[in-house]
Every structure is written in structure tokens, then in C-alpha cells.
Short mmCIF file of C-alpha atoms and ligand atoms in Angstrom, two decimals:
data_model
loop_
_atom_site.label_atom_id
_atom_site.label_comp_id
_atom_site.label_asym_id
_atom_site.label_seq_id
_atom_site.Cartn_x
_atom_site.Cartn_y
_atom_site.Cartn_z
CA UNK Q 1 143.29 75.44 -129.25
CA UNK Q 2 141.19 75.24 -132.78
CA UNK Q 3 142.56 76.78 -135.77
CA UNK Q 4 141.15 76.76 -139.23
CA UNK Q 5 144.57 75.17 -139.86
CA UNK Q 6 146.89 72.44 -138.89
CA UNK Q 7 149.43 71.93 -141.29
CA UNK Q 8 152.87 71.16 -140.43
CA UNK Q 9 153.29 75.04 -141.91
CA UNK Q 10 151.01 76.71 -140.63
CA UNK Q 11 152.66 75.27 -137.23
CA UNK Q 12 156.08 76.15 -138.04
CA UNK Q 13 155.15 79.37 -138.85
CA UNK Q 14 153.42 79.98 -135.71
CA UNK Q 15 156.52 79.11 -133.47
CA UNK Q 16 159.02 81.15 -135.82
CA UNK Q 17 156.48 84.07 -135.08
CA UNK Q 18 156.89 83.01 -131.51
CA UNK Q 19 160.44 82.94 -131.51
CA UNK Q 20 161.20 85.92 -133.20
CA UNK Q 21 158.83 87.84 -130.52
CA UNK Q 22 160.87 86.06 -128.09
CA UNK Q 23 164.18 86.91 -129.11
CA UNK Q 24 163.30 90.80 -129.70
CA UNK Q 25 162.29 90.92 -125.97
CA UNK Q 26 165.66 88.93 -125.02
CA UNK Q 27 167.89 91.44 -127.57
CA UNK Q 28 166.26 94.35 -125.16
CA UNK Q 29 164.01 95.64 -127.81
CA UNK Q 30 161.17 95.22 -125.67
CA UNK Q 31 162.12 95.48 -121.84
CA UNK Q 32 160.25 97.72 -118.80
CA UNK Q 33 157.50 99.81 -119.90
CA UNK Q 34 157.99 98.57 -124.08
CA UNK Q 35 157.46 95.16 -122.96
CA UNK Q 36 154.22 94.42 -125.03
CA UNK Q 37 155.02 97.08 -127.24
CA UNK Q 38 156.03 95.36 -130.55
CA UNK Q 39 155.36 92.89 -133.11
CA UNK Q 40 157.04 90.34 -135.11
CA UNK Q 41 154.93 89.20 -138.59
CA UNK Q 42 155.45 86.58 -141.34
CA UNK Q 43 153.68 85.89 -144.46
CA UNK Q 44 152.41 82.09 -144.68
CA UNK Q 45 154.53 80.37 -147.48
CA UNK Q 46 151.87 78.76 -149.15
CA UNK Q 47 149.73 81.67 -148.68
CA UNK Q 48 151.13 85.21 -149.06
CA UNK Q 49 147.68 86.83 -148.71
CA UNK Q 50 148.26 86.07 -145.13
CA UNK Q 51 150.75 86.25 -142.21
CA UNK Q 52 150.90 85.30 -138.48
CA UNK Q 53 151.86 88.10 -135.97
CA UNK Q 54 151.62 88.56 -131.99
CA UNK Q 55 148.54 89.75 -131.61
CA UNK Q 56 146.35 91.66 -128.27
CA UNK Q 57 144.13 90.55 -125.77
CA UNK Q 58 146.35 87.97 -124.10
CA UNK Q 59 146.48 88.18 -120.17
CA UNK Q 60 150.26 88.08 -120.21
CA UNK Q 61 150.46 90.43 -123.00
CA UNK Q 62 154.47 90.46 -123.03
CA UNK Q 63 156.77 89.31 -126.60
CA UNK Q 64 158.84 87.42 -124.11
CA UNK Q 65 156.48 85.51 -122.90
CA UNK Q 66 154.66 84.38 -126.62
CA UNK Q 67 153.87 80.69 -127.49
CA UNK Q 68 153.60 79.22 -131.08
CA UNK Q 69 149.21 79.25 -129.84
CA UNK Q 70 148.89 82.66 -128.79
CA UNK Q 71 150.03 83.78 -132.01
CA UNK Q 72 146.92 85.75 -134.73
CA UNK Q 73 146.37 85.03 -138.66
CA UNK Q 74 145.53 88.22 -140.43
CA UNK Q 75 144.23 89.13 -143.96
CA UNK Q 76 146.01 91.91 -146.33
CA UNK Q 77 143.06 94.11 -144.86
CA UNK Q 78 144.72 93.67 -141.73
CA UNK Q 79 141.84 91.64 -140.39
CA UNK Q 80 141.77 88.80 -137.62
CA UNK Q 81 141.36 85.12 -139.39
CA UNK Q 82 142.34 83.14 -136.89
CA UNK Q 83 144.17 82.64 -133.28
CA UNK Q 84 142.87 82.45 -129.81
CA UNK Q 85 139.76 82.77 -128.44
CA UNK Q 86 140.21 86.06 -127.20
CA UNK Q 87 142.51 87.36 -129.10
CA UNK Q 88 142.63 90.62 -131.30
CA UNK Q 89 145.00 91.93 -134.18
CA UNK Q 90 147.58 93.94 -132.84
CA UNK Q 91 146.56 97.41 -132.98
CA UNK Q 92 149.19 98.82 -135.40
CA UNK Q 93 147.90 95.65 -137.72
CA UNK Q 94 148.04 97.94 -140.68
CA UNK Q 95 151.19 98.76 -139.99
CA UNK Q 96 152.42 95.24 -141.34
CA UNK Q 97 149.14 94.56 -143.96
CA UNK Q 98 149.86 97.95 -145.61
CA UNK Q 99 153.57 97.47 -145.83
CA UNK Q 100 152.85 93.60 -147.39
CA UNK Q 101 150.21 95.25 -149.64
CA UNK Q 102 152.79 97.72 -151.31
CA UNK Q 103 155.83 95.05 -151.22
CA UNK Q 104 155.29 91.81 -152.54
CA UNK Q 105 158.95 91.42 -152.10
CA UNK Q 106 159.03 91.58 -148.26
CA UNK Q 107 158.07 88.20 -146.21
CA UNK Q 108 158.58 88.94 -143.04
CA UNK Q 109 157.71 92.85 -140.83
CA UNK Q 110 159.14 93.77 -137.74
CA UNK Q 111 157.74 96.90 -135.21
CA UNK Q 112 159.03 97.77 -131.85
CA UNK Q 113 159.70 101.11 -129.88
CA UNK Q 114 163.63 100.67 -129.50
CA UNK Q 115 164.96 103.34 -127.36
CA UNK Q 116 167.99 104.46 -128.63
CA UNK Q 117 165.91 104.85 -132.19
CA UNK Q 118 163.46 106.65 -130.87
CA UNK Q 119 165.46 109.21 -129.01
CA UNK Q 120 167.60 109.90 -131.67
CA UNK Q 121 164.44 110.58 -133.81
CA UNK Q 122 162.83 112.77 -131.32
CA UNK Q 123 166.55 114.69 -131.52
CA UNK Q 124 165.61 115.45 -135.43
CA UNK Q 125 169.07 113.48 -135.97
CA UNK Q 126 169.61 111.35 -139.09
CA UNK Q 127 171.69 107.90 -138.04
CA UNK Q 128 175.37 107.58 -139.81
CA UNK Q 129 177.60 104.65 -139.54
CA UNK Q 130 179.63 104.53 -136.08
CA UNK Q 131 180.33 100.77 -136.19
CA UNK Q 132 180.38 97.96 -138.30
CA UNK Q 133 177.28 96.55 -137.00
CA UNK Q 134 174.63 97.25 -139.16
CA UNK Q 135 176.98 100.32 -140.64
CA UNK Q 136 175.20 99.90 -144.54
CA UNK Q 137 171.80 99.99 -143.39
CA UNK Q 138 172.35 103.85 -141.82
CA UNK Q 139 174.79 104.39 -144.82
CA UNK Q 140 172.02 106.88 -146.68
CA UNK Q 141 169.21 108.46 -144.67
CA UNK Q 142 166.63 106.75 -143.68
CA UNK Q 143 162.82 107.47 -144.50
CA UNK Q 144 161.11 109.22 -141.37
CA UNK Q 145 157.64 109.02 -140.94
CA UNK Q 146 157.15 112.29 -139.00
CA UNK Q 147 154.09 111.41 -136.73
CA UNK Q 148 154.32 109.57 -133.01
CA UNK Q 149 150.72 108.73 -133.34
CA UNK Q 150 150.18 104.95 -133.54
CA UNK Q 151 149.57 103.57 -136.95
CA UNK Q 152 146.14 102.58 -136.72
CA UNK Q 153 144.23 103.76 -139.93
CA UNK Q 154 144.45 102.34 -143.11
CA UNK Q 155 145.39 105.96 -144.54
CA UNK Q 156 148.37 105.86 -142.05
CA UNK Q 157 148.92 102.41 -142.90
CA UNK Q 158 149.68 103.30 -146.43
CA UNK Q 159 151.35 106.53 -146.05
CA UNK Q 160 154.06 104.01 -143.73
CA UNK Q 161 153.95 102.11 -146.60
CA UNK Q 162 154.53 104.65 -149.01
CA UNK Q 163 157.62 106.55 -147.18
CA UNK Q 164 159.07 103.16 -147.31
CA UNK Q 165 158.97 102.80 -150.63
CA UNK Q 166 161.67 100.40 -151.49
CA UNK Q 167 163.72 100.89 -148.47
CA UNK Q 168 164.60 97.98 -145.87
CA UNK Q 169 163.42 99.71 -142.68
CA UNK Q 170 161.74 102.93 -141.82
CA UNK Q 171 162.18 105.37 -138.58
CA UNK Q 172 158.98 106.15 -136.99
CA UNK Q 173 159.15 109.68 -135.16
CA UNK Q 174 159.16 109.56 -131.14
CA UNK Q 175 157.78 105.87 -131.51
CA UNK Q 176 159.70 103.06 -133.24
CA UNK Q 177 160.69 101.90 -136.25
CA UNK Q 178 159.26 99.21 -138.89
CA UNK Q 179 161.88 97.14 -140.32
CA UNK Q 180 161.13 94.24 -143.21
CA UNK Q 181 163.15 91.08 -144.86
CA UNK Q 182 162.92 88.50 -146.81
CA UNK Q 183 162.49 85.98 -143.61
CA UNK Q 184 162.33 86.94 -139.58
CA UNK Q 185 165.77 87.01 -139.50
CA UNK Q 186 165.96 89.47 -141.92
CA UNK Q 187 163.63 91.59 -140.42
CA UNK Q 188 164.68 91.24 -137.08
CA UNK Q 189 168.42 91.70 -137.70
CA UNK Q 190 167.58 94.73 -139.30
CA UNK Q 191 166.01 95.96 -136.14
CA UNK Q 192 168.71 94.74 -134.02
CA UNK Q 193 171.23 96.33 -136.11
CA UNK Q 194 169.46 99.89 -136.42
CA UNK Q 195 169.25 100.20 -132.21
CA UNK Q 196 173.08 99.32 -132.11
CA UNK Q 197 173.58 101.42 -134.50
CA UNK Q 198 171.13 104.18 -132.94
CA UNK Q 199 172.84 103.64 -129.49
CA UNK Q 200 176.26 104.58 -131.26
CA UNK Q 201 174.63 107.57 -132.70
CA UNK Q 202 173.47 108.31 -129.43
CA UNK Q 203 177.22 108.18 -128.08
CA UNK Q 204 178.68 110.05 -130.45
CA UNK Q 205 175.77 113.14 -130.23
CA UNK Q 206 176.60 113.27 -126.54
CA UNK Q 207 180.27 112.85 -126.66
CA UNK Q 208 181.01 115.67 -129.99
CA UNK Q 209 177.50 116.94 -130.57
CA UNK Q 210 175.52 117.05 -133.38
CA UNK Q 211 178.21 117.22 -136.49
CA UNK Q 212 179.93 114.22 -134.23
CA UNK Q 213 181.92 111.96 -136.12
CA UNK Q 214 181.15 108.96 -137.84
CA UNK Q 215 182.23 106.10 -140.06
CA UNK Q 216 183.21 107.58 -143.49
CA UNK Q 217 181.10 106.54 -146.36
CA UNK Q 218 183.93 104.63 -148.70
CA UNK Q 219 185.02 102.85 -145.23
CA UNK Q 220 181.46 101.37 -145.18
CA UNK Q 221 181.82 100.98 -148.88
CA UNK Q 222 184.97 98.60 -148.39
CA UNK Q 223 183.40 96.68 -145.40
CA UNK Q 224 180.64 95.92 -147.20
CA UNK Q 225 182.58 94.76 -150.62
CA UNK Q 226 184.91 92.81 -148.21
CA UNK Q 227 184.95 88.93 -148.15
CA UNK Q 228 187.07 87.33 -145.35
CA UNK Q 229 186.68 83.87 -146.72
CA UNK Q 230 187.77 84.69 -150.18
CA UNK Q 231 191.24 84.95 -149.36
CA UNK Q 232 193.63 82.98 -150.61
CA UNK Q 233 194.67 81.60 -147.25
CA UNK Q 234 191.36 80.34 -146.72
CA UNK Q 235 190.81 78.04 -149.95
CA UNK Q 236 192.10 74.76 -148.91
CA UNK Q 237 189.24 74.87 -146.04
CA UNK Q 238 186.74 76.35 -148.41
CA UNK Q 239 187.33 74.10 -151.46
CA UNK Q 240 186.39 71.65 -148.77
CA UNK Q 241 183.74 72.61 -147.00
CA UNK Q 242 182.16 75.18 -148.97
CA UNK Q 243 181.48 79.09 -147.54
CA UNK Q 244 180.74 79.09 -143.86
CA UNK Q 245 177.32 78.38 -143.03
CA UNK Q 246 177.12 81.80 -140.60
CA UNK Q 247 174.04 82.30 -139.10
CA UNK Q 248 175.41 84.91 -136.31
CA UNK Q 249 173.63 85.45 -133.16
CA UNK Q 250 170.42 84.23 -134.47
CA UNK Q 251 170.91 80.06 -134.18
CA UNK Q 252 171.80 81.19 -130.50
CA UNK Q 253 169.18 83.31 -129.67
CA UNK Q 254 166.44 81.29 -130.99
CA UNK Q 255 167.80 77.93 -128.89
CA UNK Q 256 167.96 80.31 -126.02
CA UNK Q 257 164.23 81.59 -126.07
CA UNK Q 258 162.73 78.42 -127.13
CA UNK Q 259 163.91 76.45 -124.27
CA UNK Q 260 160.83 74.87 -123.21
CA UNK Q 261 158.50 76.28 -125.53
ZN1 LIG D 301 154.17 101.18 -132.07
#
């Protein structure tokens, strides 16, 4: 493999990218016929102008299957810098370049066609909390961007971008969704979270209809302002050792998929 760089970063960036593809694929976020269909991006530390995503052209073409080498550089134009010979952007590129271009703020973009999402977009129904899962990101409506085109033009690019505005994640009519973070885990978490949450939704429409029931908004309110490890019964431990260090499913997952890697 030649790349225009070698550093320690640019190599640990690659195999987070890797990972993250990885782990989307392993969540179910890209199984069957979505298997290729979806990207994980970071920016590079040292250089925000750029970020490392799964790119095209690969002859096992699934997130699964993605190694710290098959992953692509790309510029805020959303064009190809560096990664394997015959490699390409992925084509939704702009997608992630456009949504880094308008938020200096976000590190890390994830895109994938999760099902459960997608069919409850294609329904015209707006997510509300049904479980404590990701319950505050569905707490207020989330942006829709009403086309199930691919985002390939730079105009579409932006207009993603734009409906975004300073949300966390955006719903992408009958095709996916676009979430963003401060690191992959961010991003992907949010992601995870939405489908679960999505699924729920999905549950709920089928089992009461479409004014089902759902999570009330001052219950999220309270789970949200809630700290278990603030309790009084828990300071002797935590004068000790501190908060818990809790890094969820996502220490787990990551060992998981990069088993041999
Ligand atoms: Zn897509």
C-alpha cells in the first residue's frame, strides 16, 4: 500500500474508520441487500480539512469486511486524496464534505440505509420516544430531507447540510439517515440509537396506529437530568474511584470486529 502519509495518526485514524464500518455492519445497520450501503467518516486530527471514509471500487465492497488500507482520504470538496489503487470516494462523498463544510463542530459523519428509519420515513411518521435508548435524540422532530435520490451533487450536498443545521442527525426520506458527533462513537451511537428507536416507532404504529403511544416528553426530560452515580449511596465508591469510566457497547463491539484485523 503507498499513502501520501504514514504517521502514527493518519494510521489510527484509518483503523477507527475501519472499525466503525465494521461495527455498523455487526449492529445490523448494514446486513442483506444494505450491505455496502453506508459509510463511516472522520476528520484527521491534525488536519480538519480532511477525513478518512470507506470509500468504492473495492472487490469485496461490504462495511463488514473493511481494513484500516482499504479505507479513502478526501478533501472538503469531497475529492479523493488518497487510498487504494483503485479506489473511488464513496458516491454520497458530499454527503459528509458538505455536512463538515457547514459544521466545524462535527468530527466524525455517519450514513447508512437503516431499515426501521427508513420505513418509518416512507410512512410520513415523525419518531417519538418509546424507550430509553436513544429517547432525547427523537425527543423534538427531526429534520427530513424529503428526497430518496442519492446525495450526489454538491447542491444536494449542501441543502443536507443546510436542513441539518445545528441538529445531531438528520432523516433522509425512503433512504437513510446522516448522523454526526464529536468522535465515531458519537456518530455511530447516534445511528444505533435512532434505528432502535425507529424499530420502537415501528412497533408502536403497528400495534395502536398512527397517534400510538409514546414516552411522554417530561419522562424523557427526567431520564435525561438523571444521574445514577450521584446518589448518595454511591459516594464512598465514587470518592474513590472517580465517575465510572462507561463506554457501553462500544469497547465491546470494537474488540469484537477487530479480531484479526
Ligand atoms: Zn445512501
Amino acid at each position: 500500500m503507498s499513502r501520501l502519509w504514514t504517521s502514527s495518526e493518519m494510521e489510527e485514524t484509518l483503523f477507527k474508520v475501519a472499525v466503525a464500518n465494521r461495527i455498523l455492519a455487526e449492529i445490523g445497520l448494514g446486513a442483506g441487500v444494505r450491505a455496502s450501503l453506508g459509510h463511516a467518516s472522520l476528520r484527521l486530527p491534525s488536519d480538519p480539512t480532511k477525513f478518512v471514509v470507506k470509500g468504492r471500487g473495492y472487490y469485496i465492497d461490504v462495511m463488514s469486511r473493511m481494513r484500516p488500507e482499504d479505507m479513502v482520504v478526501c478533501n472538503m470538496e469531497g475529492e479523493w486524496i488518497d487510498g487504494p489503487p483503485e479506489s473511488m470516494q464513496p458516491g454520497e462523498v458530499k454527503m459528509h464534505s458538505c455536512i463538515y463544510n457547514a459544521r466545524p463542530d462535527v468530527m466524525s459523519v455517519v450514513h447508512v440505509h437503516p431499515k426501521y428509519t427508513v420505513i418509518m420515513s416512507s410512512l410520513k411518521q415523525t419518531l417519538v420516544p418509546m424507550v430509553q435508548e436513544g429517547a432525547a435524540l427523537v425527543l423534538n422532530p427531526l429534520p427530513v430531507y424529503p428526497k430518496a435520490k442519492v446525495v450526489t451533487t454538491e447542491e444536494e450536498g449542501v441543502e443536507v447540510a443546510r436542513l441539518l443545521g445545528q441538529h445531531k442527525l438528520i432523516i433522509l426520506q425512503g433512504h437513510g439517515a446522516a448522523t454526526t458527533g464529536v468522535d465515531l462513537q458519537d456518530s455511530c451511537m447516534a445511528m444505533i440509537n435512532l434505528e432502535h428507536q425507529a424499530e420502537m416507532n415501528y412497533y408502536g404504529y403497528l400495534a395502536e396506529g398512527v397517534q400510538h403511544s409514546r414516552i411522554p416528553a417530561e419522562n424523557v426530560e427526567a431520564m435525561i437530568r438523571h444521574q445514577s452515580f450521584t446518589q448518595p449511596h454511591f459516594k464512598a465508591r465514587t470518592d474513590v474511584t472517580g465517575m465510572p469510566k462507561n463506554t457501553g457497547i462500544w469497547a465491546y463491539y470494537t474488540q469484537l470486529v477487530s479480531e484479526g484485523m
